[in-house]
PDB file of C-alpha atoms in Angstrom:
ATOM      1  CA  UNK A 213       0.000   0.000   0.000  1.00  0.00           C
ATOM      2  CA  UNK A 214       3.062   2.061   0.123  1.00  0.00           C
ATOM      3  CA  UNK A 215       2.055   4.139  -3.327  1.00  0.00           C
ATOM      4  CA  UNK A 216      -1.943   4.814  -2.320  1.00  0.00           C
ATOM      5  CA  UNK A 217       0.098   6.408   1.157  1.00  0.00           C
ATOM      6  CA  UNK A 218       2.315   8.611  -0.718  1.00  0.00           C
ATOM      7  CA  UNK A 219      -0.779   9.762  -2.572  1.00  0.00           C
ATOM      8  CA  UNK A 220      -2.540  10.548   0.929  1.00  0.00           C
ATOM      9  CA  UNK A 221       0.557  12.109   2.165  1.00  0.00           C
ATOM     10  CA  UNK A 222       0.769  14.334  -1.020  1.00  0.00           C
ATOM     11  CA  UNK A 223      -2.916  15.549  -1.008  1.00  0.00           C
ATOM     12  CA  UNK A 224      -2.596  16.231   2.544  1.00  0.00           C
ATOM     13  CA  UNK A 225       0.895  18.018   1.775  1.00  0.00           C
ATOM     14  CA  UNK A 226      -1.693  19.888  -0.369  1.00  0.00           C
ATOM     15  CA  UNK A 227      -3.914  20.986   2.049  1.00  0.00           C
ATOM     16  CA  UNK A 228      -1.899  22.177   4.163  1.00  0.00           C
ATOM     17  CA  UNK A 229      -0.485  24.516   1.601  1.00  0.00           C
ATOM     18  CA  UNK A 230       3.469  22.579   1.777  1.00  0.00           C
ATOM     19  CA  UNK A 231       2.918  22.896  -1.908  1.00  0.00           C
ATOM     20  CA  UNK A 232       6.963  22.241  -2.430  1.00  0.00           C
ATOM     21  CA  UNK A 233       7.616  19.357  -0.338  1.00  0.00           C
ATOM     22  CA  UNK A 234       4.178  17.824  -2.083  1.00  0.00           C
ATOM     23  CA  UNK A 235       5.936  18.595  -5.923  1.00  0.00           C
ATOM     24  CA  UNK A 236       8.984  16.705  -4.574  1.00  0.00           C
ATOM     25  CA  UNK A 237       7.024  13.898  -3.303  1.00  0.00           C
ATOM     26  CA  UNK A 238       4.866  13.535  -6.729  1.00  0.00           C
ATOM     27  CA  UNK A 239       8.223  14.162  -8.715  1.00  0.00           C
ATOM     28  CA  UNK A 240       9.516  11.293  -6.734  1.00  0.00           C
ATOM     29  CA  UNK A 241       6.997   8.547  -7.685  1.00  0.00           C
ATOM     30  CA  UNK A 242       7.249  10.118 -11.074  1.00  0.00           C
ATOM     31  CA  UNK A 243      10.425   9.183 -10.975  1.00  0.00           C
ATOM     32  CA  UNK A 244       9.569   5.582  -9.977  1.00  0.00           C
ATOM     33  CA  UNK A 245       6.712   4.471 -11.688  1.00  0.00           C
ATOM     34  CA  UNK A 246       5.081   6.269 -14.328  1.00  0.00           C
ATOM     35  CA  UNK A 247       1.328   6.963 -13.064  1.00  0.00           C
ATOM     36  CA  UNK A 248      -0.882   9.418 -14.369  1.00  0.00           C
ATOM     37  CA  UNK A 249      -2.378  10.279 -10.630  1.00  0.00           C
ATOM     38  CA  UNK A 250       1.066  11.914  -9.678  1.00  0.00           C
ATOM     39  CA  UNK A 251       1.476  13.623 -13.062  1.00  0.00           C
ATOM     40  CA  UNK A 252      -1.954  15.242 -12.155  1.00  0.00           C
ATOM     41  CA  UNK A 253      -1.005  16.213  -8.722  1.00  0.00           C
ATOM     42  CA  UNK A 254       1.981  17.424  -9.977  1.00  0.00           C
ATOM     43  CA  UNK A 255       0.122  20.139 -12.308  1.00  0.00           C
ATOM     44  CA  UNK A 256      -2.438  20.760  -9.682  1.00  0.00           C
ATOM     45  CA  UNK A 257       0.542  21.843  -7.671  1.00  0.00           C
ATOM     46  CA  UNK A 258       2.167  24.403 -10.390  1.00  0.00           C
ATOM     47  CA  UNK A 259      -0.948  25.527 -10.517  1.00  0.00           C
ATOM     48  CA  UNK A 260      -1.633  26.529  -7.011  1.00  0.00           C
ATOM     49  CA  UNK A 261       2.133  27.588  -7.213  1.00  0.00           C
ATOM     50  CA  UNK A 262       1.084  30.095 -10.036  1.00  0.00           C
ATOM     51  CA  UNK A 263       3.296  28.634 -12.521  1.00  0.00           C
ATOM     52  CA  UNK A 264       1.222  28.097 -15.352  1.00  0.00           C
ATOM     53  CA  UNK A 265       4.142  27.247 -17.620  1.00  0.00           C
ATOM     54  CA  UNK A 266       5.162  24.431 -15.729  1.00  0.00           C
ATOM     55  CA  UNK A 267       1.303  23.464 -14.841  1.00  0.00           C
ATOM     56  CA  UNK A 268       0.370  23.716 -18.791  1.00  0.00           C
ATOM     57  CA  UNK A 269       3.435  20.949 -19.694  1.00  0.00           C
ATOM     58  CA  UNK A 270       2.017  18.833 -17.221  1.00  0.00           C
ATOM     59  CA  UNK A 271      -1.392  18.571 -18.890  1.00  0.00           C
ATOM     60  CA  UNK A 272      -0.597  18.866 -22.426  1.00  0.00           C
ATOM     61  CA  UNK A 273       1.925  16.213 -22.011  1.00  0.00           C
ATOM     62  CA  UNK A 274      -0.815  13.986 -20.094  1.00  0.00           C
ATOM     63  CA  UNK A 275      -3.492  14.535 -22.713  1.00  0.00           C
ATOM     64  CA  UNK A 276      -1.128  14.100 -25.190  1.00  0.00           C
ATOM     65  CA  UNK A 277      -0.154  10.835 -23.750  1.00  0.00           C
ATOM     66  CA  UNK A 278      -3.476   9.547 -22.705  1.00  0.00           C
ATOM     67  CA  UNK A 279      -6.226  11.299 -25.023  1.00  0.00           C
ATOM     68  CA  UNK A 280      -9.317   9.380 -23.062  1.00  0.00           C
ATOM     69  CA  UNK A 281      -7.759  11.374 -19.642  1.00  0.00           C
ATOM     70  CA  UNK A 282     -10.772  13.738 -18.877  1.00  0.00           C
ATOM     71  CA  UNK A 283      -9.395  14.809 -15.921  1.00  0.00           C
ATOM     72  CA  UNK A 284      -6.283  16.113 -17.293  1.00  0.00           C
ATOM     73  CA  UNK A 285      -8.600  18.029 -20.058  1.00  0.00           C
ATOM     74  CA  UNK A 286     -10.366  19.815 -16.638  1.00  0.00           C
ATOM     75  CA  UNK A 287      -7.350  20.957 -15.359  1.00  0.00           C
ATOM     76  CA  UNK A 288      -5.676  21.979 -18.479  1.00  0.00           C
ATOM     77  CA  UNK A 289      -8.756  24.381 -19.149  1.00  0.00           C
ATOM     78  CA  UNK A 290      -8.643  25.728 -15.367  1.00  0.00           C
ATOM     79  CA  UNK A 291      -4.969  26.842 -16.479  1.00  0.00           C
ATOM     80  CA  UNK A 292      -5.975  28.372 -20.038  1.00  0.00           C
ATOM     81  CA  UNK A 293      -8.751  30.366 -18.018  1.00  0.00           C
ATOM     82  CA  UNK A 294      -5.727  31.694 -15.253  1.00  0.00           C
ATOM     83  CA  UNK A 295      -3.825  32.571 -18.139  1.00  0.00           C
ATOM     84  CA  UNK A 296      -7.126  34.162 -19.174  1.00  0.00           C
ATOM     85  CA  UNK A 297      -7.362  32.498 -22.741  1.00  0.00           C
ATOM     86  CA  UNK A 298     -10.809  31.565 -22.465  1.00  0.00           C
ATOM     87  CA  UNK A 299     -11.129  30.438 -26.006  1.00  0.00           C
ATOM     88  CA  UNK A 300      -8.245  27.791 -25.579  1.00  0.00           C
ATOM     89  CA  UNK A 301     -10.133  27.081 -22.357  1.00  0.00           C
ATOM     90  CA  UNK A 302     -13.581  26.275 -23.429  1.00  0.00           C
ATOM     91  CA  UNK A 303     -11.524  24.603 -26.838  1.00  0.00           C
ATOM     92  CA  UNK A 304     -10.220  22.266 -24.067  1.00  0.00           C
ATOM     93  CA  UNK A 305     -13.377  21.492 -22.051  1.00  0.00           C
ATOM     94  CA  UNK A 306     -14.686  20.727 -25.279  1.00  0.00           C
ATOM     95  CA  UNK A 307     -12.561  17.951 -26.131  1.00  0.00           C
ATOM     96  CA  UNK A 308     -13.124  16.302 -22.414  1.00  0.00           C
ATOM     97  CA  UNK A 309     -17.052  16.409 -23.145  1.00  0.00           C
ATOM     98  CA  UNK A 310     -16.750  14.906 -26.347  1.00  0.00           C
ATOM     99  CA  UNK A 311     -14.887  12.354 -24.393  1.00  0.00           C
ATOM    100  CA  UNK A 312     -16.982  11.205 -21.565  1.00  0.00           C
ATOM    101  CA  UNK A 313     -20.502  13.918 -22.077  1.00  0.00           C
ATOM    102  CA  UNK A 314     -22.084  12.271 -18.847  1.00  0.00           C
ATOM    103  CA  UNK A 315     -20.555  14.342 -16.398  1.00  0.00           C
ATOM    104  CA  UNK A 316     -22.614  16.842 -15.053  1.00  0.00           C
ATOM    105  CA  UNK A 317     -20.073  19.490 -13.439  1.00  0.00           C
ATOM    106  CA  UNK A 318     -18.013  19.205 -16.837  1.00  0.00           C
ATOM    107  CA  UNK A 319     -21.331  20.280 -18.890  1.00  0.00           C
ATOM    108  CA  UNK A 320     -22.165  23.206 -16.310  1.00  0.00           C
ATOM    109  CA  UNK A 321     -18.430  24.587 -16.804  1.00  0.00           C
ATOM    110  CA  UNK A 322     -18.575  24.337 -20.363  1.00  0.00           C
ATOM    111  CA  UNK A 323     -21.470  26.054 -20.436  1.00  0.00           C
ATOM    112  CA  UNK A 324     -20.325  28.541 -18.452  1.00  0.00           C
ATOM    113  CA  UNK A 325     -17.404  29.306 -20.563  1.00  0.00           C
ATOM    114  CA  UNK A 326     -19.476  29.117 -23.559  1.00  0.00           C
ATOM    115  CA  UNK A 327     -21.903  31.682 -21.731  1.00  0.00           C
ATOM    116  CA  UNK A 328     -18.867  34.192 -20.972  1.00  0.00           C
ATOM    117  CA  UNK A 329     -17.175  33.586 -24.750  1.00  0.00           C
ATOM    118  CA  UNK A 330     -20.591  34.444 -26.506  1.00  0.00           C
ATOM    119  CA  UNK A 331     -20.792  31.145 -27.923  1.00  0.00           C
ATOM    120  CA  UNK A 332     -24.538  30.770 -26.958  1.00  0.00           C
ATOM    121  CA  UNK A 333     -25.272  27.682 -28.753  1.00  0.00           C
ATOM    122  CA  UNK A 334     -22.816  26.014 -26.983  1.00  0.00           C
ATOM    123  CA  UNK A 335     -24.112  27.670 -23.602  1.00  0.00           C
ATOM    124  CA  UNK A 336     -27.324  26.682 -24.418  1.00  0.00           C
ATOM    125  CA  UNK A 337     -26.669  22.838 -25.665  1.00  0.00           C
ATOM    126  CA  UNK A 338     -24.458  22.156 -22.501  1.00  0.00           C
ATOM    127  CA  UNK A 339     -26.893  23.563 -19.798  1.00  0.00           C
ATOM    128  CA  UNK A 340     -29.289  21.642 -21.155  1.00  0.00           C
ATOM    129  CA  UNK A 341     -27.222  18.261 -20.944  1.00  0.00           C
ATOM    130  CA  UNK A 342     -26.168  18.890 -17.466  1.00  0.00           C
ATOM    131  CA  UNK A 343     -30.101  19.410 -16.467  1.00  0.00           C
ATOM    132  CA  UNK A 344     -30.832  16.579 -17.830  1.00  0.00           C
ATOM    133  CA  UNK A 345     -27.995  14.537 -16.809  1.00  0.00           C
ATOM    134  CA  UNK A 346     -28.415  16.349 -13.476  1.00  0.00           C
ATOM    135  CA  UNK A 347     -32.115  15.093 -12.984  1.00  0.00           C
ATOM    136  CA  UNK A 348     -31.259  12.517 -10.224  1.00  0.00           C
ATOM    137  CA  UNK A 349     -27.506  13.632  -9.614  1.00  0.00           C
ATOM    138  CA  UNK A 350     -26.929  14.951  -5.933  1.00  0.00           C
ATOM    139  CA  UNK A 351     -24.765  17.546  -8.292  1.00  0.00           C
ATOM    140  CA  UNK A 352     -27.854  19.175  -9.596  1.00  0.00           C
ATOM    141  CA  UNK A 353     -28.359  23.042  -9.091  1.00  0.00           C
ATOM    142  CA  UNK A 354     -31.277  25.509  -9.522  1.00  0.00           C
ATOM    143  CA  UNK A 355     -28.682  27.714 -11.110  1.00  0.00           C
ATOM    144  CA  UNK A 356     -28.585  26.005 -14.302  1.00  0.00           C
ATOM    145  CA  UNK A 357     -31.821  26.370 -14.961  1.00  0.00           C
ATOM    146  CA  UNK A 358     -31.090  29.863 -14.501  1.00  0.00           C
ATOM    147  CA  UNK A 359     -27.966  29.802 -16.527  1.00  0.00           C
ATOM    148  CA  UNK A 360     -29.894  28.399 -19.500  1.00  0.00           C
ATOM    149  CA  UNK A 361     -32.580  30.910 -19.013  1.00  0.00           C
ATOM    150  CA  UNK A 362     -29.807  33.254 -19.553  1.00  0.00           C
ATOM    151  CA  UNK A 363     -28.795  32.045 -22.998  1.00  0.00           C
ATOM    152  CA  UNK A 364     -32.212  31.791 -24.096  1.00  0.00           C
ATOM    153  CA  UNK A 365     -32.747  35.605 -23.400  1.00  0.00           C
ATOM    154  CA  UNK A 366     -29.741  36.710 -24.936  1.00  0.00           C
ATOM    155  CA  UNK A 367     -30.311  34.665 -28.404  1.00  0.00           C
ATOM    156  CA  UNK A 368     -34.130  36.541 -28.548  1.00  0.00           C
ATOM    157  CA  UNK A 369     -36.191  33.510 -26.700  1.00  0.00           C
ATOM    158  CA  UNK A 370     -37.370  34.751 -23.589  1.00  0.00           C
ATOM    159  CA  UNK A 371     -40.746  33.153 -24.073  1.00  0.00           C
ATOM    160  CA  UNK A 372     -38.974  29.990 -24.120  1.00  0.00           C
ATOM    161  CA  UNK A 373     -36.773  31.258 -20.901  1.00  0.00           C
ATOM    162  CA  UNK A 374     -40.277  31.732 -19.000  1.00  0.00           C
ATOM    163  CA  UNK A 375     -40.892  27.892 -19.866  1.00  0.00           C
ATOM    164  CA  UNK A 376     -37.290  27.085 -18.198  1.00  0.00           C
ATOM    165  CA  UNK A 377     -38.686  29.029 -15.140  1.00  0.00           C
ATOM    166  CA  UNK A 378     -41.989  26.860 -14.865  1.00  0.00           C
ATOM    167  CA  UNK A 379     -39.409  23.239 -15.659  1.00  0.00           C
ATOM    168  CA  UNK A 380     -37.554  24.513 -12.571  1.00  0.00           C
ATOM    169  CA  UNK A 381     -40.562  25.059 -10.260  1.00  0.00           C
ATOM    170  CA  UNK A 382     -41.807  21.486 -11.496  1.00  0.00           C
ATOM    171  CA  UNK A 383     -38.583  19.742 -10.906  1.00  0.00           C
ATOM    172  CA  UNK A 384     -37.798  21.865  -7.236  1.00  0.00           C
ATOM    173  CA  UNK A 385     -40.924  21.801  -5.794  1.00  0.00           C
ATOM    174  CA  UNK A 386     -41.277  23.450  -2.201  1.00  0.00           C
ATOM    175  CA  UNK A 387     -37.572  24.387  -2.462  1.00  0.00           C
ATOM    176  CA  UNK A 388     -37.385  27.928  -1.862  1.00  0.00           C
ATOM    177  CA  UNK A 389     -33.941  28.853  -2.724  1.00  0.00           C
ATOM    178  CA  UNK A 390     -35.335  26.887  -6.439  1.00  0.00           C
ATOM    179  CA  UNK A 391     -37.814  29.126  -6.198  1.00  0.00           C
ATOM    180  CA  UNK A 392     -36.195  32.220  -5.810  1.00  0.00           C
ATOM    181  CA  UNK A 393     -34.198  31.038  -8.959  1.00  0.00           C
ATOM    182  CA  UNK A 394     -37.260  30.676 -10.344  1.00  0.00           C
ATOM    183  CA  UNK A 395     -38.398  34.074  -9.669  1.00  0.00           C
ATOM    184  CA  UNK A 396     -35.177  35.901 -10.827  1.00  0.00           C
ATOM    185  CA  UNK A 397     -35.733  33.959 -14.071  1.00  0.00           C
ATOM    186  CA  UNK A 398     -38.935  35.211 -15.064  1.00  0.00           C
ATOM    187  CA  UNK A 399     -38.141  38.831 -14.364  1.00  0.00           C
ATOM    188  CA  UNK A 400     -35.476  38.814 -16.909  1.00  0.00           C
ATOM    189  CA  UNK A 401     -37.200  37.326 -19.117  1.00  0.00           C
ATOM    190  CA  UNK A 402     -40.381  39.734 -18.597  1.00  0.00           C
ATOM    191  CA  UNK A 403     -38.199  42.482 -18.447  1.00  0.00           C
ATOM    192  CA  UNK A 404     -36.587  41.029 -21.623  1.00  0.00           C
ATOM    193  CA  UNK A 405     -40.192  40.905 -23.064  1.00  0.00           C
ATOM    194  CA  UNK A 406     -40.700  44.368 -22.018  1.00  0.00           C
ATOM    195  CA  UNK A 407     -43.268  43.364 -19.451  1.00  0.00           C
ATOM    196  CA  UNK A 408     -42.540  45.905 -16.246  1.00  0.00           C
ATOM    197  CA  UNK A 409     -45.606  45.178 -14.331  1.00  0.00           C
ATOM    198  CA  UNK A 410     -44.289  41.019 -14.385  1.00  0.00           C
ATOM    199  CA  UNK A 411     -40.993  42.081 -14.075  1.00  0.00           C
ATOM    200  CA  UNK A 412     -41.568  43.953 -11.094  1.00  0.00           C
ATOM    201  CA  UNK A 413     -44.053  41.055  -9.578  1.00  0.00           C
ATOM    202  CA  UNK A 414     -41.170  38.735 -10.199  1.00  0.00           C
ATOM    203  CA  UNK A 415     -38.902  40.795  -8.240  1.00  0.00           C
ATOM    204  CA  UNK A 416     -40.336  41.535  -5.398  1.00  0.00           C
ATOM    205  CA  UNK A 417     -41.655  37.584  -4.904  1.00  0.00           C
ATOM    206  CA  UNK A 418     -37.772  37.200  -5.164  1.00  0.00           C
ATOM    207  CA  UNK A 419     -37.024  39.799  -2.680  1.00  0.00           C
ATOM    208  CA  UNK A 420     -39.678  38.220  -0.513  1.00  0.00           C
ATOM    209  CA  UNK A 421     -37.951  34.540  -0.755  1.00  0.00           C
ATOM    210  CA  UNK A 422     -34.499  36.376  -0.330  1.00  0.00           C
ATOM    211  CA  UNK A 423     -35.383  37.301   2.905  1.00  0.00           C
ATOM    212  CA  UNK A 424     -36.768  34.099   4.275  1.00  0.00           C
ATOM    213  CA  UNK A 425     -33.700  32.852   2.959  1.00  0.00           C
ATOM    214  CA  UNK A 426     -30.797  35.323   2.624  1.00  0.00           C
ATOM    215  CA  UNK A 427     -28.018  32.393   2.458  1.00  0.00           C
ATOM    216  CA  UNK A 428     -29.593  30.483   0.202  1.00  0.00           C
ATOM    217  CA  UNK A 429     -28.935  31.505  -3.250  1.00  0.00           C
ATOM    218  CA  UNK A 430     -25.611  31.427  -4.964  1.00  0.00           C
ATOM    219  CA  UNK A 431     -23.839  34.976  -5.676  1.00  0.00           C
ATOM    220  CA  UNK A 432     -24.731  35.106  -8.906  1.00  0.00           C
ATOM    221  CA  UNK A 433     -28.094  34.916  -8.246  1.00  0.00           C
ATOM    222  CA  UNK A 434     -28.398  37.102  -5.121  1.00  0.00           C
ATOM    223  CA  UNK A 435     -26.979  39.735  -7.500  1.00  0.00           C
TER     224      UNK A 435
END
C-alpha cells in the first residue's frame, strides 16, 4: 500500500499549503513508476504555485499521452482560463465532453465558458445536458436552470426562458432557494419581453424569498 500512502501524504501536503515538499514527493513517484495520478497532482501543484508554464506541460503532455484522460482536459482548461485564454479554455473542455458527455459538473463549466465567450449555442446545448444529466444527480443546481434561461434571453427567446422558469418550479418543488431562482428567471425574461408590471411582480416575490432565505442563493443569483 506504500504508493496509495504517498498519494494521501501528497494531497494532505496539499492541504496544508506545503505545496513544495508535495511537488517533490509527486516528482519522486514520477520518478519511480510512471502513473498518471502523480502527473496530475503534480500540475495541480504548479498551478496553485502560479506557474502556469510548468502546470500547462504537465497537462498537455498527459493529454497528449493519454487522449481518453478527462481529468487532465479539466485541469488543463482551469490553467488556459488563469492565463485568461478563455477560447483555448472552453476549446479544451470541449474535447473532455466529447470524451466522456455524462458528467454533469463538466457540462455546467462548459457552459459557463461558452456563456462568458458568446458562444450561446454552446451555452445553451451544454446547460441543457447537465439538467438533464443532473435530474437525479446529488450535483444538480437551480442555477442552471437559470444559466440556461440566460442564454435563451440573450439569443431573442425569452418566451422559451419563461418555460425554463416553470421546468424549474416542477422539478424543485417546495424548495425555496429553487424558487427564488425561479423568480429571478422570469423577471429577466419579462423584463426582456418588455413586461414591467411582471418584471416587477417577479422581483419583489424574489425579494420576498431572499429574505426568508438570505443564504440560500448562490452569488450570482443574489446579484
Amino acid at each position: 500500500n506504500r504508493l496509495d500512502l504517498l498519494r494521501i501524504k501528497g494531497d494532505l501536503l496539499t492541504k496544508l499549503g506545503a505545496y513544495e515538499p508535495a511537488a517533490d514527493l509527486y516528482e519522486d513517484i514520477i520518478e519511480e513508476r510512471d502513473i498518471p495520478w502523480a502527473y496530475l497532482s503534480l500540475g495541480k501543484i504548479r498551478h496553485l504555485q502560479g506557474d502556469y508554464d510548468e502546470a500547462l506541460e504537465v497537462f498537455d503532455g498527459m493529454v497528449k499521452e493519454n487522449p481518453l484522460n478527462v481529468a487532465a482536459y479539466d485541469e488543463l482548461a482551469k490553467v488556459y482560463e488563469a492565463l485568461d485564454e478563455p477560447s483555448k479554455a472552453q476549446a479544451t473542455l470541449n474535447k473532455g465532453v466529447v470524451k466522456s458527455p455524462k458528467s454533469l459538473v463538466r457540462q455546467r463549466k462548459l457552459a459557463q465558458l461558452a456563456h462568458r465567450n458568446g458562444d450561446l449555442d454552446t451555452a445553451k446545448s451544454a446547460y441543457e445536458q447537465a439538467i438533464r444529466i443532473g435530474k437525479h444527480s446529488c450535483y444538480r443546481q437551480p442555477d442552471d436552470y437559470n444559466g440556461l434561461a440566460k442564454t435563451l434571453i440573450e439569443s431573442g427567446k425569452p418566451d422559451d426562458a419563461i418555460r425554463v422558469a416553470e421546468d424549474l418550479c416542477q422539478e424543485y418543488r417546495d424548495d425555496p432557494e429553487a424558487s427564488m431562482v425561479a423568480a429571478v428567471t422570469e423577471g429577466m425574461a419579462h423584463a426582456a419581453n418588455g413586461n414591467k408590471e411582471a418584471a416587477d411582480d417577479s422581483l419583489q416575490q424574489a425579494l420576498q424569498l431572499f429574505d426568508e432565505n438570505p443564504r440560500g442563493p448562490s452569488n450570482d443569483i443574489a446579484l
